[in-house]
């Protein structure tokens, strides 16, 4: 079976970090016999500049065909004034929605060498390894009615939180399946105390559990309490499953526990395609960081680790994914740091490609 990849570097630091991922992909081709048929295209502001839309139809069609899409980042100040419908973020949301990528996996893992970067105490975060499963195609991000409307003599902004049973069911299953391969624990978060959608969420997650996953430990928590518990003692969690908006917030909280947004990958998965592989898009959790774009300062690790997730979840090569993750861990343990990971004054950070060099050297050493 051929392995097809669509690379969408996007905006800001996206192209710089993606350039390092391309070197890693080539390494796996040359040294591990893992060949990828790679195509590249535009998304976000970069697509808007050329096509007048943040994702061209041809790009969307290609994304539907490939085994995995790798995305860098979208957005930047240059596009702030654009109409909402063509903002760079709309390109990303279109990919998520049309590929129906309902399960967004956001691991928050604390690399031991970086434990002191967390705003929390070392013992609270060292060894942390949790997985947030965020529902990604529904809820308040997409619910209708939405808009800004005239009402009497003032305007009203409306968004709708909406979940069907089947939408909750499928993301709950994804969380339980993952938990079985990890710590076998799921905590589901909603606001069943104030929201009907939360009541239904809790009920459906419990039902799926009782019917098909009774061996997995399940608990429920209100999402606000969940945010608090994530800061108090995050190691109590294994897999957290939650809706689109709460997942957006909670995954940023969880990300910061680990000390650096520059380290965190994500996978967004949908239903299996004809070849058995899931529809999939992989992207770093960090944004386009326009303030440092084009300066060779960006940390490529999150994007590289997103490719590791692709190896694991799309190409069924958990062994090679682990090899890549270990290489990144080794480089950090050796003290190689991009600027975002610098603590001591006077120390010299490596550049984006310097970090790529170090990871490639660690990969060579792994053979
Ligand atoms: C994320 C981001 C996106 C979101 C934006 C860029 C649309 O914050 O992936 O977490 O809100 O989902
Ligand atoms: Mg977010």
Short mmCIF file of C-alpha atoms and ligand atoms in Angstrom, two decimals:
data_model
loop_
_atom_site.label_atom_id
_atom_site.label_comp_id
_atom_site.label_asym_id
_atom_site.label_seq_id
_atom_site.Cartn_x
_atom_site.Cartn_y
_atom_site.Cartn_z
CA UNK A 1 0.00 0.00 0.00
CA UNK A 2 1.37 3.44 -0.87
CA UNK A 3 1.50 6.10 1.84
CA UNK A 4 0.12 9.42 0.68
CA UNK A 5 0.61 12.71 2.48
CA UNK A 6 -0.65 16.21 1.80
CA UNK A 7 1.49 18.91 3.40
CA UNK A 8 -0.12 22.28 4.10
CA UNK A 9 2.53 24.52 5.69
CA UNK A 10 0.17 27.52 5.99
CA UNK A 11 1.20 30.83 7.55
CA UNK A 12 3.68 32.37 9.96
CA UNK A 13 6.13 29.82 11.32
CA UNK A 14 4.20 27.01 9.56
CA UNK A 15 6.53 26.80 6.53
CA UNK A 16 9.69 26.88 8.70
CA UNK A 17 8.64 24.09 11.03
CA UNK A 18 7.24 22.06 8.13
CA UNK A 19 10.59 22.25 6.33
CA UNK A 20 12.09 20.29 9.23
CA UNK A 21 9.27 17.74 9.10
CA UNK A 22 10.04 17.22 5.40
CA UNK A 23 13.64 16.35 6.30
CA UNK A 24 12.36 13.82 8.86
CA UNK A 25 9.98 12.30 6.29
CA UNK A 26 12.91 11.94 3.87
CA UNK A 27 14.96 10.27 6.58
CA UNK A 28 12.30 7.61 7.13
CA UNK A 29 12.22 7.02 3.37
CA UNK A 30 15.99 6.70 3.04
CA UNK A 31 16.82 4.87 6.26
CA UNK A 32 13.70 2.91 7.17
CA UNK A 33 12.27 2.14 3.76
CA UNK A 34 9.09 4.00 4.68
CA UNK A 35 8.24 5.79 1.45
CA UNK A 36 5.71 8.59 1.29
CA UNK A 37 4.11 10.08 -1.77
CA UNK A 38 4.07 13.74 -0.68
CA UNK A 39 2.19 16.64 -2.25
CA UNK A 40 2.13 20.21 -0.98
CA UNK A 41 -0.48 22.95 -1.15
CA UNK A 42 -1.72 26.18 0.42
CA UNK A 43 -4.00 26.84 3.38
CA UNK A 44 -4.98 29.87 5.46
CA UNK A 45 -3.69 33.31 4.57
CA UNK A 46 -1.24 31.80 2.09
CA UNK A 47 -4.19 30.33 0.17
CA UNK A 48 -6.18 33.56 0.48
CA UNK A 49 -3.31 35.53 -1.09
CA UNK A 50 -3.41 33.31 -4.18
CA UNK A 51 -7.03 32.13 -4.43
CA UNK A 52 -9.05 34.67 -2.42
CA UNK A 53 -10.23 31.86 -0.13
CA UNK A 54 -8.41 30.18 2.78
CA UNK A 55 -8.79 26.73 1.21
CA UNK A 56 -9.24 26.11 -2.50
CA UNK A 57 -11.71 23.41 -3.61
CA UNK A 58 -8.93 21.45 -5.31
CA UNK A 59 -6.96 21.40 -2.05
CA UNK A 60 -10.05 20.22 -0.18
CA UNK A 61 -10.54 17.44 -2.72
CA UNK A 62 -6.91 16.32 -2.41
CA UNK A 63 -7.22 16.31 1.40
CA UNK A 64 -10.12 13.87 1.07
CA UNK A 65 -8.00 11.46 -1.00
CA UNK A 66 -4.75 11.23 0.93
CA UNK A 67 -3.97 9.02 3.91
CA UNK A 68 -2.98 11.97 6.06
CA UNK A 69 -2.84 15.76 5.94
CA UNK A 70 -0.02 17.52 7.81
CA UNK A 71 -0.79 21.14 8.60
CA UNK A 72 1.60 23.79 9.95
CA UNK A 73 -0.36 26.80 11.22
CA UNK A 74 -2.81 29.39 9.93
CA UNK A 75 -3.41 33.08 10.57
CA UNK A 76 -1.57 36.34 11.09
CA UNK A 77 -2.12 40.06 11.63
CA UNK A 78 -2.13 40.68 7.89
CA UNK A 79 -5.48 38.88 7.71
CA UNK A 80 -7.13 40.34 10.83
CA UNK A 81 -9.35 42.74 8.91
CA UNK A 82 -10.66 40.13 6.46
CA UNK A 83 -14.31 39.19 6.40
CA UNK A 84 -15.07 36.35 8.84
CA UNK A 85 -15.97 34.00 5.98
CA UNK A 86 -12.49 34.11 4.43
CA UNK A 87 -10.34 34.36 7.55
CA UNK A 88 -7.42 31.88 7.58
CA UNK A 89 -9.04 29.89 10.43
CA UNK A 90 -12.01 29.13 8.18
CA UNK A 91 -9.69 27.01 6.00
CA UNK A 92 -8.80 24.83 8.96
CA UNK A 93 -12.42 24.59 10.11
CA UNK A 94 -13.48 23.55 6.60
CA UNK A 95 -10.93 20.73 6.59
CA UNK A 96 -12.13 19.50 9.99
CA UNK A 97 -15.79 19.69 9.04
CA UNK A 98 -15.69 18.26 5.49
CA UNK A 99 -13.31 15.44 6.41
CA UNK A 100 -15.59 14.85 9.42
CA UNK A 101 -12.62 14.67 11.82
CA UNK A 102 -14.67 14.20 14.95
CA UNK A 103 -11.97 12.95 17.33
CA UNK A 104 -9.21 15.42 18.12
CA UNK A 105 -6.40 13.79 20.11
CA UNK A 106 -4.34 16.27 22.10
CA UNK A 107 -1.70 14.61 24.24
CA UNK A 108 -0.24 16.66 27.08
CA UNK A 109 3.01 15.03 27.90
CA UNK A 110 5.68 16.52 30.09
CA UNK A 111 9.21 15.81 28.88
CA UNK A 112 11.32 15.32 31.95
CA UNK A 113 14.03 17.66 30.68
CA UNK A 114 11.42 20.43 30.45
CA UNK A 115 9.55 19.91 33.74
CA UNK A 116 10.96 23.14 35.17
CA UNK A 117 9.31 25.16 32.40
CA UNK A 118 5.88 24.49 33.79
CA UNK A 119 4.29 27.17 35.92
CA UNK A 120 3.41 24.32 38.28
CA UNK A 121 5.80 22.56 40.63
CA UNK A 122 8.00 19.85 39.14
CA UNK A 123 6.42 16.98 41.09
CA UNK A 124 2.94 18.00 39.89
CA UNK A 125 3.92 17.72 36.21
CA UNK A 126 6.96 15.47 35.82
CA UNK A 127 5.97 12.27 34.05
CA UNK A 128 2.60 13.74 33.11
CA UNK A 129 0.98 11.89 30.20
CA UNK A 130 -2.66 12.66 29.54
CA UNK A 131 -4.71 12.59 26.37
CA UNK A 132 -7.54 15.00 25.73
CA UNK A 133 -10.06 13.77 23.19
CA UNK A 134 -11.90 16.84 21.95
CA UNK A 135 -15.02 16.53 19.79
CA UNK A 136 -14.15 18.57 16.73
CA UNK A 137 -16.98 18.74 14.22
CA UNK A 138 -20.01 19.88 16.15
CA UNK A 139 -21.13 21.77 19.24
CA UNK A 140 -21.08 25.55 19.48
CA UNK A 141 -18.45 25.86 16.71
CA UNK A 142 -20.95 24.74 14.08
CA UNK A 143 -24.46 24.82 15.64
CA UNK A 144 -27.28 26.75 13.96
CA UNK A 145 -28.70 29.33 14.36
CA UNK A 146 -25.59 31.46 14.50
CA UNK A 147 -24.91 35.04 13.59
CA UNK A 148 -25.30 38.65 14.64
CA UNK A 149 -28.94 39.72 14.33
CA UNK A 150 -30.98 42.86 14.80
CA UNK A 151 -33.47 42.59 17.61
CA UNK A 152 -35.66 45.50 18.68
CA UNK A 153 -33.18 48.36 18.95
CA UNK A 154 -29.95 46.50 19.48
CA UNK A 155 -27.94 43.64 17.97
CA UNK A 156 -27.67 40.15 19.40
CA UNK A 157 -24.85 37.63 18.83
CA UNK A 158 -26.01 34.03 18.72
CA UNK A 159 -24.22 30.67 18.69
CA UNK A 160 -25.84 27.35 19.35
CA UNK A 161 -24.52 24.44 21.36
CA UNK A 162 -25.94 21.35 19.72
CA UNK A 163 -25.04 17.65 20.00
CA UNK A 164 -26.82 14.61 18.62
CA UNK A 165 -26.61 11.25 20.36
CA UNK A 166 -24.61 9.74 17.52
CA UNK A 167 -22.06 12.56 17.64
CA UNK A 168 -21.50 11.95 21.35
CA UNK A 169 -21.52 8.19 20.89
CA UNK A 170 -18.73 8.10 18.29
CA UNK A 171 -16.34 10.39 20.15
CA UNK A 172 -16.97 8.49 23.40
CA UNK A 173 -16.02 5.26 21.61
CA UNK A 174 -12.81 6.86 20.33
CA UNK A 175 -11.92 7.84 23.91
CA UNK A 176 -12.66 4.39 25.36
CA UNK A 177 -10.66 2.66 22.61
CA UNK A 178 -7.66 4.91 23.32
CA UNK A 179 -7.96 4.42 27.07
CA UNK A 180 -7.69 0.65 26.61
CA UNK A 181 -4.26 1.16 25.03
CA UNK A 182 -3.13 3.48 27.86
CA UNK A 183 -4.18 3.79 31.51
CA UNK A 184 -7.70 2.42 30.93
CA UNK A 185 -9.37 5.49 32.52
CA UNK A 186 -11.73 8.03 30.96
CA UNK A 187 -13.01 11.22 32.56
CA UNK A 188 -15.86 12.88 30.63
CA UNK A 189 -16.33 16.63 31.07
CA UNK A 190 -19.41 18.78 30.38
CA UNK A 191 -21.69 21.21 32.21
CA UNK A 192 -24.65 18.95 32.92
CA UNK A 193 -25.52 21.22 35.84
CA UNK A 194 -26.52 24.07 33.49
CA UNK A 195 -26.76 22.70 29.93
CA UNK A 196 -29.18 20.19 28.41
CA UNK A 197 -26.52 19.25 25.87
CA UNK A 198 -24.37 18.39 28.89
CA UNK A 199 -27.09 16.17 30.38
CA UNK A 200 -27.35 14.27 27.09
CA UNK A 201 -23.56 14.10 26.81
CA UNK A 202 -23.23 12.50 30.22
CA UNK A 203 -26.06 10.05 29.57
CA UNK A 204 -24.71 8.87 26.19
CA UNK A 205 -21.11 8.50 27.41
CA UNK A 206 -22.35 6.41 30.34
CA UNK A 207 -24.51 4.29 28.03
CA UNK A 208 -21.66 3.56 25.61
CA UNK A 209 -19.49 2.66 28.56
CA UNK A 210 -21.99 0.30 30.17
CA UNK A 211 -22.81 -1.42 26.87
CA UNK A 212 -19.37 -1.87 25.35
CA UNK A 213 -16.55 -0.66 27.63
CA UNK A 214 -17.40 -1.77 31.20
CA UNK A 215 -13.72 -2.68 31.71
CA UNK A 216 -12.66 0.97 31.36
CA UNK A 217 -12.89 3.14 34.48
CA UNK A 218 -15.26 6.05 33.76
CA UNK A 219 -15.86 9.23 35.76
CA UNK A 220 -17.73 12.46 35.00
CA UNK A 221 -16.75 15.97 35.95
CA UNK A 222 -18.15 19.43 35.33
CA UNK A 223 -15.80 21.13 32.89
CA UNK A 224 -15.04 24.06 35.20
CA UNK A 225 -14.06 21.68 37.99
CA UNK A 226 -12.06 19.78 35.38
CA UNK A 227 -10.05 22.91 34.59
CA UNK A 228 -9.38 23.36 38.28
CA UNK A 229 -8.35 19.71 38.74
CA UNK A 230 -6.05 19.90 35.72
CA UNK A 231 -4.12 22.65 37.51
CA UNK A 232 -4.31 21.05 40.95
CA UNK A 233 -3.27 17.45 40.23
CA UNK A 234 -3.22 16.63 36.50
CA UNK A 235 -1.77 13.15 36.99
CA UNK A 236 -5.17 11.92 38.23
CA UNK A 237 -6.25 11.88 34.56
CA UNK A 238 -5.54 9.44 31.74
CA UNK A 239 -7.99 10.18 28.90
CA UNK A 240 -10.33 13.18 29.07
CA UNK A 241 -13.25 13.29 26.62
CA UNK A 242 -15.09 16.55 26.13
CA UNK A 243 -16.94 18.73 23.62
CA UNK A 244 -15.55 21.12 21.03
CA UNK A 245 -15.46 24.36 23.05
CA UNK A 246 -14.55 22.89 26.45
CA UNK A 247 -11.91 20.83 24.66
CA UNK A 248 -10.47 23.96 23.08
CA UNK A 249 -10.09 25.58 26.50
CA UNK A 250 -9.03 22.53 28.49
CA UNK A 251 -6.42 21.48 25.94
CA UNK A 252 -4.75 24.90 26.17
CA UNK A 253 -4.72 24.57 29.95
CA UNK A 254 -3.28 21.06 29.72
CA UNK A 255 -0.73 22.21 27.14
CA UNK A 256 0.62 24.91 29.40
CA UNK A 257 1.05 22.43 32.26
CA UNK A 258 3.78 20.87 30.20
CA UNK A 259 5.65 24.15 29.97
CA UNK A 260 5.85 24.74 26.26
CA UNK A 261 3.28 24.99 23.54
CA UNK A 262 6.16 24.43 21.15
CA UNK A 263 6.23 20.74 22.04
CA UNK A 264 2.64 19.60 21.62
CA UNK A 265 1.29 17.68 18.62
CA UNK A 266 -2.29 16.74 17.76
CA UNK A 267 -4.19 14.32 15.58
CA UNK A 268 -7.71 14.78 14.24
CA UNK A 269 -9.29 11.53 13.15
CA UNK A 270 -12.49 10.60 11.34
CA UNK A 271 -14.12 7.43 10.07
CA UNK A 272 -12.09 4.73 8.28
CA UNK A 273 -11.61 5.17 4.51
CA UNK A 274 -11.85 2.38 1.94
CA UNK A 275 -8.25 1.30 2.67
CA UNK A 276 -9.03 0.96 6.39
CA UNK A 277 -7.04 4.02 7.41
CA UNK A 278 -8.94 6.79 9.20
CA UNK A 279 -9.44 10.20 7.64
CA UNK A 280 -6.70 12.16 9.38
CA UNK A 281 -5.14 15.56 9.85
CA UNK A 282 -2.11 16.20 12.03
CA UNK A 283 -1.06 19.61 13.30
CA UNK A 284 0.91 21.20 16.12
CA UNK A 285 -1.18 22.75 18.90
CA UNK A 286 0.71 26.04 18.64
CA UNK A 287 -0.36 28.79 16.27
CA UNK A 288 1.41 30.70 13.52
CA UNK A 289 3.46 32.90 15.92
CA UNK A 290 3.74 35.85 13.49
CA UNK A 291 6.05 37.72 15.91
CA UNK A 292 8.89 35.29 15.25
CA UNK A 293 7.99 34.09 11.74
CA UNK A 294 10.76 33.97 9.16
CA UNK A 295 13.57 34.30 11.70
CA UNK A 296 14.53 30.65 12.11
CA UNK A 297 13.65 30.80 15.81
CA UNK A 298 10.58 28.56 15.88
CA UNK A 299 10.59 25.22 17.64
CA UNK A 300 9.78 22.48 15.07
CA UNK A 301 9.22 19.76 17.72
CA UNK A 302 5.41 19.99 17.91
CA UNK A 303 5.13 19.63 14.14
CA UNK A 304 7.67 16.79 14.08
CA UNK A 305 5.81 15.03 16.89
CA UNK A 306 2.60 15.47 14.90
CA UNK A 307 4.24 13.47 12.12
CA UNK A 308 5.07 10.83 14.77
CA UNK A 309 1.35 10.68 15.54
CA UNK A 310 0.71 10.19 11.81
CA UNK A 311 3.13 7.24 11.80
CA UNK A 312 1.20 5.73 14.72
CA UNK A 313 -2.45 6.44 13.83
CA UNK A 314 -2.47 6.56 10.01
CA UNK A 315 0.37 4.28 8.99
CA UNK A 316 0.21 1.80 11.85
CA UNK A 317 3.93 2.21 12.58
CA UNK A 318 3.89 2.71 16.32
CA UNK A 319 7.45 1.37 16.38
CA UNK A 320 8.78 4.14 14.12
CA UNK A 321 6.64 6.73 15.92
CA UNK A 322 8.29 5.72 19.18
CA UNK A 323 11.71 5.94 17.51
CA UNK A 324 10.99 9.54 16.50
CA UNK A 325 9.56 10.50 19.91
CA UNK A 326 12.61 9.02 21.64
CA UNK A 327 14.89 10.99 19.33
CA UNK A 328 13.15 14.23 20.33
CA UNK A 329 13.35 13.27 24.00
CA UNK A 330 17.06 12.47 23.66
CA UNK A 331 17.81 15.82 22.06
CA UNK A 332 16.02 17.64 24.88
CA UNK A 333 17.82 15.58 27.50
CA UNK A 334 21.10 16.57 25.82
CA UNK A 335 20.18 20.21 26.42
CA UNK A 336 19.48 21.23 22.82
CA UNK A 337 17.03 24.15 23.03
CA UNK A 338 15.23 26.46 20.67
CA UNK A 339 14.62 30.00 21.95
CA UNK A 340 11.21 29.17 23.47
CA UNK A 341 12.88 26.57 25.69
CA UNK A 342 15.66 28.80 27.04
CA UNK A 343 15.85 29.51 30.74
CA UNK A 344 19.40 30.60 31.51
CA UNK A 345 20.49 34.03 30.36
CA UNK A 346 23.47 33.93 28.05
CA UNK A 347 22.93 30.39 26.77
CA UNK A 348 22.70 30.09 22.99
CA UNK A 349 19.56 28.66 21.46
CA UNK A 350 19.66 26.57 18.30
CA UNK A 351 17.73 27.63 15.23
CA UNK A 352 14.74 25.81 13.78
CA UNK A 353 16.99 23.87 11.41
CA UNK A 354 19.54 23.35 14.20
CA UNK A 355 16.85 21.50 16.13
CA UNK A 356 16.08 19.51 12.97
CA UNK A 357 19.80 18.62 12.61
CA UNK A 358 19.93 17.40 16.21
CA UNK A 359 16.83 15.23 15.83
CA UNK A 360 18.16 13.74 12.57
CA UNK A 361 21.44 12.95 14.31
CA UNK A 362 19.53 11.26 17.15
CA UNK A 363 17.58 9.25 14.57
CA UNK A 364 20.85 8.14 12.93
CA UNK A 365 22.13 7.12 16.35
CA UNK A 366 19.00 5.05 16.94
CA UNK A 367 19.83 2.61 14.12
C1 LIG B 1 -7.36 25.13 18.15
C2 LIG B 1 -7.51 26.56 17.72
C3 LIG B 1 -8.64 26.65 16.71
C4 LIG B 1 -9.92 26.31 17.43
C5 LIG B 1 -8.76 27.97 15.97
C6 LIG B 1 -7.49 28.37 15.29
C7 LIG B 1 -9.91 27.95 14.99
O1 LIG B 1 -7.69 27.37 18.83
O2 LIG B 1 -7.15 24.27 17.27
O3 LIG B 1 -7.40 24.86 19.34
O4 LIG B 1 -10.53 27.15 18.11
O5 LIG B 1 -10.33 25.14 17.34
MG1 LIG B 2 -7.44 26.37 20.69
#
